[in-house]
Coordinates of C-alpha atoms in Angstrom, one line a residue:
Chain T
M1 CA 7.6 23.2 -44.0
K2 CA 6.5 26.2 -45.8
K3 CA 9.1 28.2 -47.4
N4 CA 8.0 31.6 -46.4
L5 CA 8.0 33.7 -43.4
L6 CA 4.8 35.4 -42.6
V7 CA 4.8 38.5 -40.3
D8 CA 1.7 40.4 -39.1
I9 CA 2.4 43.6 -37.0
G10 CA -0.7 44.5 -35.1
S11 CA -1.0 47.5 -32.7
T12 CA -0.8 45.3 -29.5
Y13 CA 0.7 41.9 -30.7
F14 CA 2.9 40.9 -33.7
K15 CA 2.5 37.4 -34.9
V16 CA 5.3 35.2 -36.9
C17 CA 4.2 32.1 -39.0
D18 CA 7.2 30.0 -39.4
G19 CA 6.1 27.0 -41.5
E20 CA 3.3 25.6 -39.6
D21 CA 4.1 27.2 -36.4
I22 CA 2.6 30.5 -35.5
Q23 CA 4.0 32.8 -32.6
Q24 CA 2.3 35.8 -30.9
H25 CA 4.3 38.3 -29.1
F26 CA 3.1 41.1 -27.1
R27 CA 4.8 44.4 -28.5
D28 CA 7.4 46.2 -26.3
F29 CA 6.1 49.9 -26.9
N30 CA 9.5 51.1 -25.6
K31 CA 11.2 49.6 -29.0
D32 CA 11.0 50.2 -32.7
I33 CA 8.9 47.5 -34.1
F34 CA 11.7 46.1 -36.0
D35 CA 14.3 46.0 -33.4
D36 CA 11.4 44.2 -31.0
L37 CA 10.8 41.7 -33.8
K38 CA 14.6 40.9 -34.2
Y39 CA 15.0 40.7 -30.3
K40 CA 12.2 38.1 -30.0
C41 CA 12.4 36.2 -33.3
A42 CA 16.0 36.6 -34.3
D43 CA 16.6 32.9 -34.8
I44 CA 13.4 32.7 -37.1
I45 CA 14.3 35.7 -39.3
E46 CA 17.7 34.5 -39.9
K47 CA 16.3 31.5 -41.8
Y48 CA 14.9 33.2 -44.4
K49 CA 15.9 35.5 -47.5
K50 CA 14.3 38.7 -47.8
E51 CA 12.1 37.7 -50.8
E52 CA 10.7 34.8 -48.5
V53 CA 9.4 37.3 -45.9
F54 CA 5.9 38.6 -46.2
I55 CA 4.6 41.4 -43.9
C56 CA 1.3 43.0 -43.2
S57 CA 0.3 45.7 -40.6
S58 CA -2.7 47.2 -39.2
A59 CA -0.7 49.3 -36.6
N60 CA -1.3 52.6 -38.1
G61 CA -5.0 52.8 -37.1
G62 CA -6.4 54.3 -40.3
L63 CA -7.0 57.4 -41.9
S64 CA -9.4 60.2 -41.5
T65 CA -11.7 61.8 -44.1
L66 CA -13.7 64.8 -44.7
I67 CA -16.4 64.5 -47.6
I68 CA -18.0 67.3 -49.3
G69 CA -20.9 66.7 -51.5
I70 CA -24.0 67.9 -52.7
T71 CA -26.6 65.5 -52.1
N72 CA -27.1 62.9 -49.2
S73 CA -28.5 60.4 -51.6
F74 CA -25.9 60.3 -54.1
S75 CA -22.6 62.1 -54.0
L76 CA -22.2 62.0 -50.3
K77 CA -23.5 58.4 -50.1
Y78 CA -21.3 57.1 -52.8
A79 CA -18.2 58.8 -51.5
T80 CA -18.7 57.6 -48.2
N81 CA -19.4 54.1 -49.0
I82 CA -16.0 54.2 -51.3
A83 CA -14.2 55.7 -48.0
F84 CA -15.3 53.1 -45.8
N85 CA -14.6 50.3 -47.9
S86 CA -11.0 51.5 -48.7
G87 CA -10.5 51.2 -45.1
I88 CA -10.8 55.0 -44.2
N89 CA -12.6 56.2 -41.1
I90 CA -15.0 59.1 -41.8
I91 CA -14.7 62.0 -39.5
D92 CA -17.3 64.3 -41.4
T93 CA -19.3 65.0 -44.0
V94 CA -20.6 68.4 -45.4
L95 CA -23.7 69.0 -47.6
Y96 CA -22.5 71.6 -49.8
Q97 CA -25.4 73.9 -49.7
N98 CA -24.9 74.3 -45.9
I99 CA -21.1 74.7 -46.0
K100 CA -21.3 78.2 -44.8
N101 CA -22.8 77.2 -41.5
S102 CA -20.8 73.8 -41.4
S103 CA -18.4 73.4 -38.4
I104 CA -14.8 73.3 -39.2
P105 CA -12.9 69.6 -38.3
S106 CA -10.4 70.5 -35.4
D107 CA -8.1 67.5 -35.9
L108 CA -5.8 67.1 -39.1
I109 CA -7.8 65.4 -41.8
D110 CA -5.9 62.9 -44.1
V111 CA -7.9 63.1 -47.2
V112 CA -10.8 65.7 -48.0
I113 CA -13.1 64.4 -50.9
I114 CA -15.1 66.7 -53.1
T115 CA -17.8 65.2 -55.2
G116 CA -21.0 66.2 -57.2
G117 CA -23.0 66.1 -60.2
I118 CA -23.0 63.8 -63.1
D119 CA -20.5 65.2 -65.9
S120 CA -22.8 67.2 -68.0
V121 CA -23.4 69.5 -65.0
S122 CA -21.4 72.6 -64.4
D123 CA -20.8 75.4 -61.9
I124 CA -21.7 73.6 -58.9
F125 CA -18.9 74.9 -56.8
N126 CA -18.0 78.4 -56.0
E127 CA -16.1 80.5 -53.5
D128 CA -17.8 79.3 -50.4
L129 CA -15.9 75.9 -50.9
F130 CA -12.7 77.9 -51.1
T131 CA -13.4 79.6 -47.8
Y132 CA -14.4 76.6 -46.2
L133 CA -11.2 75.0 -47.1
E134 CA -9.0 77.5 -46.1
Q135 CA -9.8 76.9 -42.4
V136 CA -9.5 73.1 -42.6
N137 CA -6.2 71.4 -41.8
Y138 CA -5.5 68.6 -44.4
S139 CA -2.8 66.5 -46.0
N140 CA -4.6 65.5 -49.2
I141 CA -7.4 66.5 -51.3
V142 CA -9.1 64.9 -54.2
Y143 CA -12.0 66.0 -56.6
V144 CA -14.3 63.2 -57.9
G145 CA -17.1 65.2 -59.3
N146 CA -18.5 66.5 -62.7
E147 CA -15.6 66.9 -65.1
N148 CA -16.8 70.5 -66.0
D149 CA -15.7 71.9 -62.7
A150 CA -12.3 70.2 -62.5
K151 CA -10.5 73.0 -64.2
F152 CA -11.8 75.6 -62.1
L153 CA -11.2 73.8 -58.6
S154 CA -7.7 72.8 -59.9
Q155 CA -7.1 76.5 -60.5
N156 CA -8.4 77.6 -57.1
I157 CA -7.2 74.5 -54.7
K158 CA -3.8 73.9 -54.3
N159 CA -2.5 70.2 -54.8
L160 CA -6.1 69.0 -55.9
V161 CA -5.9 65.6 -57.3
V162 CA -8.7 65.1 -59.9
L163 CA -10.1 61.6 -60.6
P164 CA -12.9 60.4 -62.9
N165 CA -16.4 61.1 -61.3
I166 CA -17.8 58.6 -59.0
I167 CA -21.3 59.3 -60.3
T168 CA -21.9 57.8 -63.7
N169 CA -24.1 59.4 -66.1
K170 CA -26.9 57.0 -65.2
L171 CA -26.5 58.0 -61.6
Q172 CA -24.7 54.9 -60.6
V173 CA -21.6 54.7 -58.6
N174 CA -18.1 54.4 -60.4
E175 CA -15.8 53.4 -57.4
N176 CA -13.0 52.2 -59.0
E177 CA -10.3 55.3 -59.3
L178 CA -11.3 56.6 -55.8
K179 CA -11.0 53.3 -54.0
E180 CA -7.5 52.8 -55.5
Y181 CA -6.4 56.3 -54.5
L182 CA -7.9 55.9 -51.1
T183 CA -6.3 52.5 -50.8
N184 CA -2.9 53.6 -52.0
L185 CA -3.1 56.5 -49.4
Y186 CA -3.9 54.0 -46.8
Q187 CA -0.8 51.9 -48.1
A188 CA 1.4 55.0 -48.2
D189 CA 0.5 55.8 -44.7
I190 CA 1.6 52.3 -43.6
E191 CA 4.9 52.5 -45.4
G192 CA 5.4 56.1 -44.4
K193 CA 5.7 55.1 -40.6
E194 CA 9.1 55.1 -39.4
D195 CA 8.4 51.8 -37.6
I196 CA 7.3 50.0 -40.6
K197 CA 9.9 51.5 -43.0
H198 CA 12.8 49.6 -41.0
L199 CA 11.0 46.5 -41.5
Y200 CA 12.2 46.6 -45.3
N201 CA 15.3 45.8 -44.0
I202 CA 14.0 42.1 -43.6
T203 CA 11.8 41.8 -46.8
S204 CA 11.9 42.8 -50.4
N205 CA 8.2 42.2 -50.8
Q206 CA 5.7 45.2 -50.6
I207 CA 4.1 45.6 -46.8
Y208 CA 0.4 45.6 -47.1
S209 CA -2.3 46.8 -44.8
T210 CA -3.8 43.6 -42.9
P211 CA -7.4 44.5 -43.6
Y212 CA -6.4 44.3 -47.3
I213 CA -4.8 41.0 -47.0
V214 CA -8.0 39.7 -45.1
N215 CA -10.5 41.1 -47.7
R216 CA -8.5 39.3 -50.6
T217 CA -8.9 36.0 -48.8
L218 CA -12.6 36.1 -48.3
P219 CA -13.7 34.6 -51.8
L220 CA -11.3 31.4 -50.6
I221 CA -12.8 31.2 -47.1
N222 CA -14.6 28.0 -48.1
N223 CA -11.4 26.2 -48.7
M224 CA -10.5 26.6 -44.9
F225 CA -13.9 26.6 -43.1
K226 CA -17.6 25.7 -43.5
V227 CA -19.1 29.1 -43.9
A228 CA -22.5 29.6 -45.3
D229 CA -23.3 32.9 -47.2
P230 CA -23.9 35.6 -46.4
F231 CA -21.3 35.9 -44.0
I232 CA -19.3 38.7 -42.1
L233 CA -15.8 38.4 -40.7
V234 CA -14.9 40.4 -37.7
D235 CA -11.3 41.1 -36.7
I236 CA -11.2 42.7 -33.3
G237 CA -7.7 44.0 -32.6
G238 CA -5.9 46.3 -30.0
A239 CA -6.6 49.5 -31.7
T240 CA -9.1 49.0 -34.4
T241 CA -11.8 46.3 -35.5
D242 CA -12.4 45.5 -39.0
I243 CA -15.6 44.3 -40.4
H244 CA -15.6 42.7 -43.8
Y245 CA -18.9 41.4 -45.3
S246 CA -20.8 40.1 -48.3
T247 CA -22.3 42.7 -50.4
T248 CA -25.3 41.0 -50.3
L249 CA -26.0 42.1 -46.8
V250 CA -26.3 45.8 -48.0
N251 CA -29.4 47.3 -49.5
D252 CA -28.2 50.5 -50.8
N253 CA -29.1 50.2 -54.5
M254 CA -25.4 50.5 -55.8
V255 CA -24.3 48.2 -58.5
K256 CA -20.7 47.2 -57.7
N257 CA -18.0 44.7 -58.9
N258 CA -16.7 43.7 -55.5
E259 CA -18.3 40.7 -53.7
Y260 CA -17.1 41.9 -50.2
D261 CA -16.6 45.4 -48.7
R262 CA -15.0 46.3 -45.3
L263 CA -15.3 48.7 -42.8
V264 CA -12.9 49.9 -40.2
F265 CA -13.8 51.0 -36.6
K266 CA -10.9 53.1 -35.5
K267 CA -11.4 53.5 -32.0
L268 CA -12.8 50.0 -31.0
G269 CA -10.2 47.8 -29.7
V270 CA -9.3 45.9 -26.7
Y271 CA -5.9 47.3 -25.7
K272 CA -4.7 50.6 -27.4
S273 CA -8.5 51.8 -27.7
K274 CA -9.7 50.3 -24.6
E275 CA -11.0 53.6 -23.2
S276 CA -13.0 54.4 -26.0
L277 CA -14.3 50.9 -26.3
I278 CA -15.5 51.3 -22.7
Y279 CA -16.8 54.7 -23.5
A280 CA -18.8 53.4 -26.3
A281 CA -20.2 50.6 -24.1
K282 CA -21.2 52.7 -21.3
N283 CA -23.1 54.9 -23.6
N284 CA -25.0 52.0 -25.3
E285 CA -28.8 51.9 -24.2
F286 CA -28.2 48.1 -23.5
V287 CA -25.0 48.3 -21.3
Y288 CA -26.6 47.3 -18.1
E289 CA -28.2 44.4 -19.5
L290 CA -25.4 43.2 -21.4
L291 CA -23.3 43.4 -18.1
A292 CA -26.1 41.6 -16.2
H293 CA -26.0 38.9 -18.9
M294 CA -22.2 38.4 -18.5
N295 CA -22.6 38.4 -14.8
V296 CA -20.1 41.3 -14.2
T297 CA -20.8 45.0 -13.0
E298 CA -19.4 48.3 -14.2
N299 CA -16.3 47.7 -12.0
I300 CA -15.0 45.2 -14.3
F301 CA -13.9 48.1 -16.5
Q302 CA -11.4 49.1 -13.9
E303 CA -10.0 45.7 -13.7
D304 CA -6.9 44.4 -15.5
S305 CA -7.6 40.6 -15.6
D306 CA -8.3 37.7 -17.8
K307 CA -12.0 38.1 -16.9
A308 CA -11.9 41.8 -17.9
L309 CA -10.3 41.1 -21.0
R310 CA -12.9 38.4 -22.1
T311 CA -15.6 41.1 -21.3
L312 CA -14.1 43.8 -23.3
M313 CA -13.9 41.4 -26.4
K314 CA -17.5 40.3 -25.7
L315 CA -18.4 44.1 -25.7
A316 CA -16.5 44.7 -29.0
I317 CA -18.5 41.8 -30.5
F318 CA -21.7 43.5 -29.4
L319 CA -20.8 46.8 -30.3
V320 CA -19.5 46.2 -33.7
L321 CA -22.8 44.2 -34.5
Y322 CA -24.8 47.2 -33.0
K323 CA -22.9 49.8 -35.2
V324 CA -23.9 47.9 -38.5
S325 CA -27.3 47.2 -37.3
E326 CA -30.4 49.2 -38.1
A327 CA -30.2 50.5 -34.5
H328 CA -27.5 52.8 -35.2
P329 CA -27.8 54.9 -38.4
L330 CA -24.3 56.3 -38.8
Y331 CA -22.5 53.4 -40.5
V332 CA -23.3 51.2 -43.4
H333 CA -26.5 49.0 -42.4
L334 CA -26.2 45.4 -42.9
K335 CA -29.1 43.0 -43.0
L336 CA -28.1 41.1 -40.0
D337 CA -31.4 39.0 -40.2
L338 CA -30.0 37.4 -43.3
L339 CA -26.8 36.7 -41.7
K340 CA -25.6 33.0 -41.9
S341 CA -22.3 33.1 -40.5
I342 CA -19.8 35.1 -38.5
V343 CA -16.3 34.3 -38.9
L344 CA -14.0 35.9 -35.9
T345 CA -10.2 36.4 -36.6
G346 CA -7.5 38.1 -34.7
G347 CA -6.4 37.9 -31.1
I348 CA -10.0 37.4 -30.1
T349 CA -10.0 33.7 -31.3
K350 CA -7.0 33.2 -28.6
V351 CA -8.9 34.4 -25.7
L352 CA -12.7 33.7 -26.3
K353 CA -14.1 30.0 -26.3
Q354 CA -16.8 29.2 -29.0
E355 CA -19.5 29.0 -26.6
E356 CA -18.6 32.6 -25.3
A357 CA -18.7 34.1 -28.8
E358 CA -22.1 32.3 -29.4
D359 CA -23.5 33.4 -26.3
I360 CA -22.8 37.2 -26.8
V361 CA -24.0 36.9 -30.4
G362 CA -27.2 35.2 -29.1
F363 CA -27.6 38.1 -26.7
F364 CA -27.3 40.7 -29.6
Y365 CA -29.8 38.8 -31.9
K366 CA -32.4 38.4 -29.1
K367 CA -32.2 42.0 -27.8
I368 CA -31.5 44.0 -31.0
L369 CA -33.4 41.9 -33.6
N370 CA -35.7 40.3 -31.5
T371 CA -35.0 36.7 -32.7
T372 CA -33.7 33.3 -31.3
I373 CA -32.2 32.4 -34.7
K374 CA -28.6 33.3 -34.8
P375 CA -25.8 32.9 -37.2
N376 CA -23.3 30.2 -37.0
I377 CA -20.1 31.2 -35.5
V378 CA -16.6 30.3 -36.9
L379 CA -13.4 31.0 -34.9
D380 CA -10.3 31.4 -37.2
S381 CA -8.1 30.2 -33.9
N382 CA -4.9 29.4 -36.1
Y383 CA -5.0 32.9 -38.3
E384 CA -5.4 30.8 -41.2
I385 CA -7.2 33.6 -43.0
W386 CA -4.2 35.8 -42.7
T387 CA -1.5 33.2 -43.7
L388 CA -3.5 32.3 -46.8
G389 CA -4.0 36.0 -47.9
I390 CA -0.5 37.3 -47.4
T391 CA 0.9 34.9 -50.0
Q392 CA -1.7 35.3 -52.4
Chain O
M1 CA -34.1 68.3 -71.6
K2 CA -33.5 66.1 -68.6
V3 CA -36.1 64.3 -66.8
V4 CA -35.9 62.4 -63.4
T5 CA -38.4 59.9 -63.1
G6 CA -39.6 57.0 -61.1
V7 CA -42.2 55.5 -58.7
V8 CA -42.4 56.8 -55.2
G9 CA -42.8 55.2 -52.1
N10 CA -43.8 51.6 -51.4
D11 CA -44.8 51.1 -54.9
I12 CA -43.5 48.4 -57.2
H13 CA -45.3 49.2 -60.3
V14 CA -42.3 48.6 -62.6
V15 CA -44.0 48.0 -65.9
A16 CA -45.6 51.3 -65.7
N17 CA -42.3 53.0 -64.8
R18 CA -40.7 51.3 -67.8
L19 CA -43.2 52.7 -70.1
I20 CA -42.9 56.1 -69.0
E21 CA -39.3 55.8 -69.5
I22 CA -39.6 54.6 -73.1
S23 CA -42.4 57.2 -73.9
L24 CA -39.9 60.0 -72.5
Q25 CA -37.1 59.0 -74.6
A26 CA -39.1 58.6 -77.7
R27 CA -40.3 62.2 -77.2
G28 CA -36.4 63.1 -76.9
F29 CA -35.9 63.8 -73.4
E30 CA -32.8 62.5 -71.4
V31 CA -34.1 60.4 -69.0
F32 CA -32.8 59.4 -65.4
N33 CA -35.1 56.5 -64.2
L34 CA -34.6 55.9 -60.5
G35 CA -37.2 52.8 -60.9
V36 CA -39.6 51.8 -58.1
N37 CA -39.7 52.2 -54.6
T38 CA -38.2 55.8 -54.3
Y39 CA -38.1 58.2 -51.7
L40 CA -39.2 61.8 -52.4
E41 CA -35.5 62.9 -51.0
E42 CA -34.1 60.7 -53.4
F43 CA -36.0 62.3 -56.3
I44 CA -35.0 65.7 -55.4
D45 CA -31.3 64.7 -54.7
A46 CA -31.2 63.2 -58.2
V47 CA -32.5 66.4 -59.7
I48 CA -29.9 68.3 -57.9
E49 CA -27.0 65.7 -59.2
T50 CA -28.1 65.9 -62.8
N51 CA -29.3 69.3 -63.1
A52 CA -32.7 68.2 -64.7
D53 CA -35.5 70.3 -66.0
I54 CA -38.4 68.1 -65.1
L55 CA -39.3 65.8 -62.1
L56 CA -41.9 63.2 -63.2
I57 CA -43.2 61.2 -60.4
S58 CA -45.5 58.3 -60.9
S59 CA -47.8 56.4 -58.6
L60 CA -50.5 54.0 -58.3
N61 CA -53.1 53.3 -55.8
G62 CA -52.6 56.5 -53.7
E63 CA -49.2 56.0 -52.4
A64 CA -48.3 59.6 -53.6
E65 CA -50.5 61.0 -50.9
G66 CA -48.4 59.8 -48.1
W67 CA -45.0 60.2 -49.9
C68 CA -45.5 63.6 -51.5
R69 CA -46.6 66.0 -48.8
E70 CA -43.4 67.4 -48.0
L71 CA -42.6 68.6 -51.4
N72 CA -42.7 72.2 -50.7
I73 CA -40.5 71.8 -47.7
L74 CA -37.7 70.0 -49.6
K75 CA -38.1 72.6 -52.8
S76 CA -37.4 75.3 -50.2
K77 CA -34.1 73.8 -49.1
Y78 CA -32.6 74.1 -52.7
P79 CA -33.1 77.6 -54.4
K80 CA -31.8 75.7 -57.7
L81 CA -35.2 73.9 -57.9
K82 CA -37.1 77.0 -58.5
D83 CA -37.0 76.5 -62.5
V84 CA -37.7 72.6 -62.3
I85 CA -41.0 71.5 -63.5
F86 CA -42.5 69.0 -60.9
M87 CA -45.1 66.7 -62.3
L88 CA -47.2 63.8 -60.9
G89 CA -49.4 61.2 -62.5
G90 CA -51.2 57.9 -62.1
N91 CA -53.8 56.7 -59.9
L92 CA -53.5 59.3 -57.0
A93 CA -56.3 58.1 -54.8
V94 CA -57.4 54.8 -53.1
G95 CA -61.0 54.0 -53.9
E96 CA -63.3 56.5 -55.5
A97 CA -62.0 60.2 -55.7
K98 CA -62.8 63.2 -57.7
T99 CA -60.2 64.7 -59.9
Q100 CA -61.5 68.2 -59.1
E101 CA -60.6 67.3 -55.5
I102 CA -57.2 65.5 -56.1
V103 CA -55.5 68.0 -58.3
P104 CA -55.7 71.1 -56.1
K105 CA -54.5 69.1 -53.4
F106 CA -51.3 67.8 -55.0
K107 CA -50.6 71.3 -56.7
N108 CA -50.8 72.6 -53.2
Y109 CA -48.3 70.2 -52.2
G110 CA -45.9 71.8 -54.7
F111 CA -46.7 70.0 -58.2
D112 CA -47.1 72.1 -61.3
L113 CA -48.7 69.4 -63.4
V114 CA -50.8 66.7 -61.7
F115 CA -52.7 64.0 -63.6
H116 CA -55.1 61.5 -62.1
Q117 CA -56.1 58.5 -64.1
V118 CA -55.1 60.2 -67.3
D119 CA -53.5 58.4 -70.1
L120 CA -49.8 58.3 -70.4
N121 CA -49.5 60.0 -73.7
T122 CA -52.1 62.5 -73.0
G123 CA -50.3 63.7 -69.7
L124 CA -46.8 63.6 -71.9
D125 CA -48.6 66.0 -74.4
E126 CA -49.5 68.3 -71.6
L127 CA -46.2 68.4 -70.2
E128 CA -44.7 69.3 -73.5
K129 CA -47.1 72.2 -73.8
Y130 CA -46.5 73.4 -70.4
V131 CA -42.8 73.4 -71.3
K132 CA -43.4 75.3 -74.4
A133 CA -45.6 77.8 -72.8
R134 CA -42.9 78.4 -70.1
K135 CA -40.3 79.2 -72.9

């Protein structure tokens, strides 16, 4: 028997790993997470000391970002990539030269990122930036542009955090400090949730975000499964879908240290984000062929059945692949034609069979990439990736 | 002075690109080499990010013809580019072509200096003369 208790709090289910046994419980949304967990698993929790309990959570759904940069090819591209890979969801980007005519985001922005220029450049930003920012409702603001402008911006923007430039003097990306800052914000967001705070009553270990835990496990994935490189790992949850990928699948001319990056799709899930998933599916140009392929009609979206859930999960797989394919330019573009393996983890592995996952991936490859060659599908049916990662 | 350089379009003449970088450095320029396979937009963006004084695009076998036509449109979007020197050099046409026809065409696209089938050092000498004359 293992000596640790592992708990993963999702937006829809929580999973509890007690030794070799993994239980999955549907959350009671009328209860605090801590009360719900204690009610359903009190006998298990009692057996462990606080230092033996490890918890991760993806129940917060991620953060929103507004990035202001001076060019699409460098400052905006670099900051966008770093934000994506820190588990942040991009709300908007503003090209600085168009800032006077840019629309103001109506939602609260968790973090505004300002960047532009190598360190020897100066006087890029002026009053137009301050006028724009006065109209934006944000919680955090960080400057990661040329060092000469840092003082001027600090004097004019309240609570501005200044970090080293993300653009090196050779025009390469320096992601370390901004990535750490954003990852910490993500972490602080999780810890700041009242629901999550209570969980420290049963653990003395830090509570991490689930995407962070999963990402740390990827270099070890071949200890558990036969996965050919390059691969992607897709974690389809109730509120969000995370996609982790080998950096060899990205052709963006960026020199980086990390072997794996990740994207979080905030409103792509099969329970809490069900409506937005259906909306995205209905607006996809292939929706009718997709439904016909699955032998269902649009009426399936109104159903609340096992078949409807399976359909939503298949749609989620299709849509997440579509979003990172060249058919959809908004997100990071992965070279899916080079992909050798797709690892599926999360609740989806308890619902879909291997052949169903293979079928929908095959449909995607045929329709979007026009090929019958498709990657190998691996199902992490026993949450082995999460249970390994959380104790690393 | 800062120079952004690289090879435009679907062109992978990496040796020529490296020689240009070395030659520019030997003449005291601070060089930002974007390498081969670079789009025109990336060149312009690199000039903006570095506040470069010169953009030197190289091209072989006529690639520039298809990739540099929109220079004036891009220049018009960024007022800061008005003082930048735009230079193009290499083999700028496919097959036989007359220099007296090619040079005005690319100048019309927005380049200040155009060198078709001109030796690298001669081209850089001309660049230095041009820079001196503008001061």
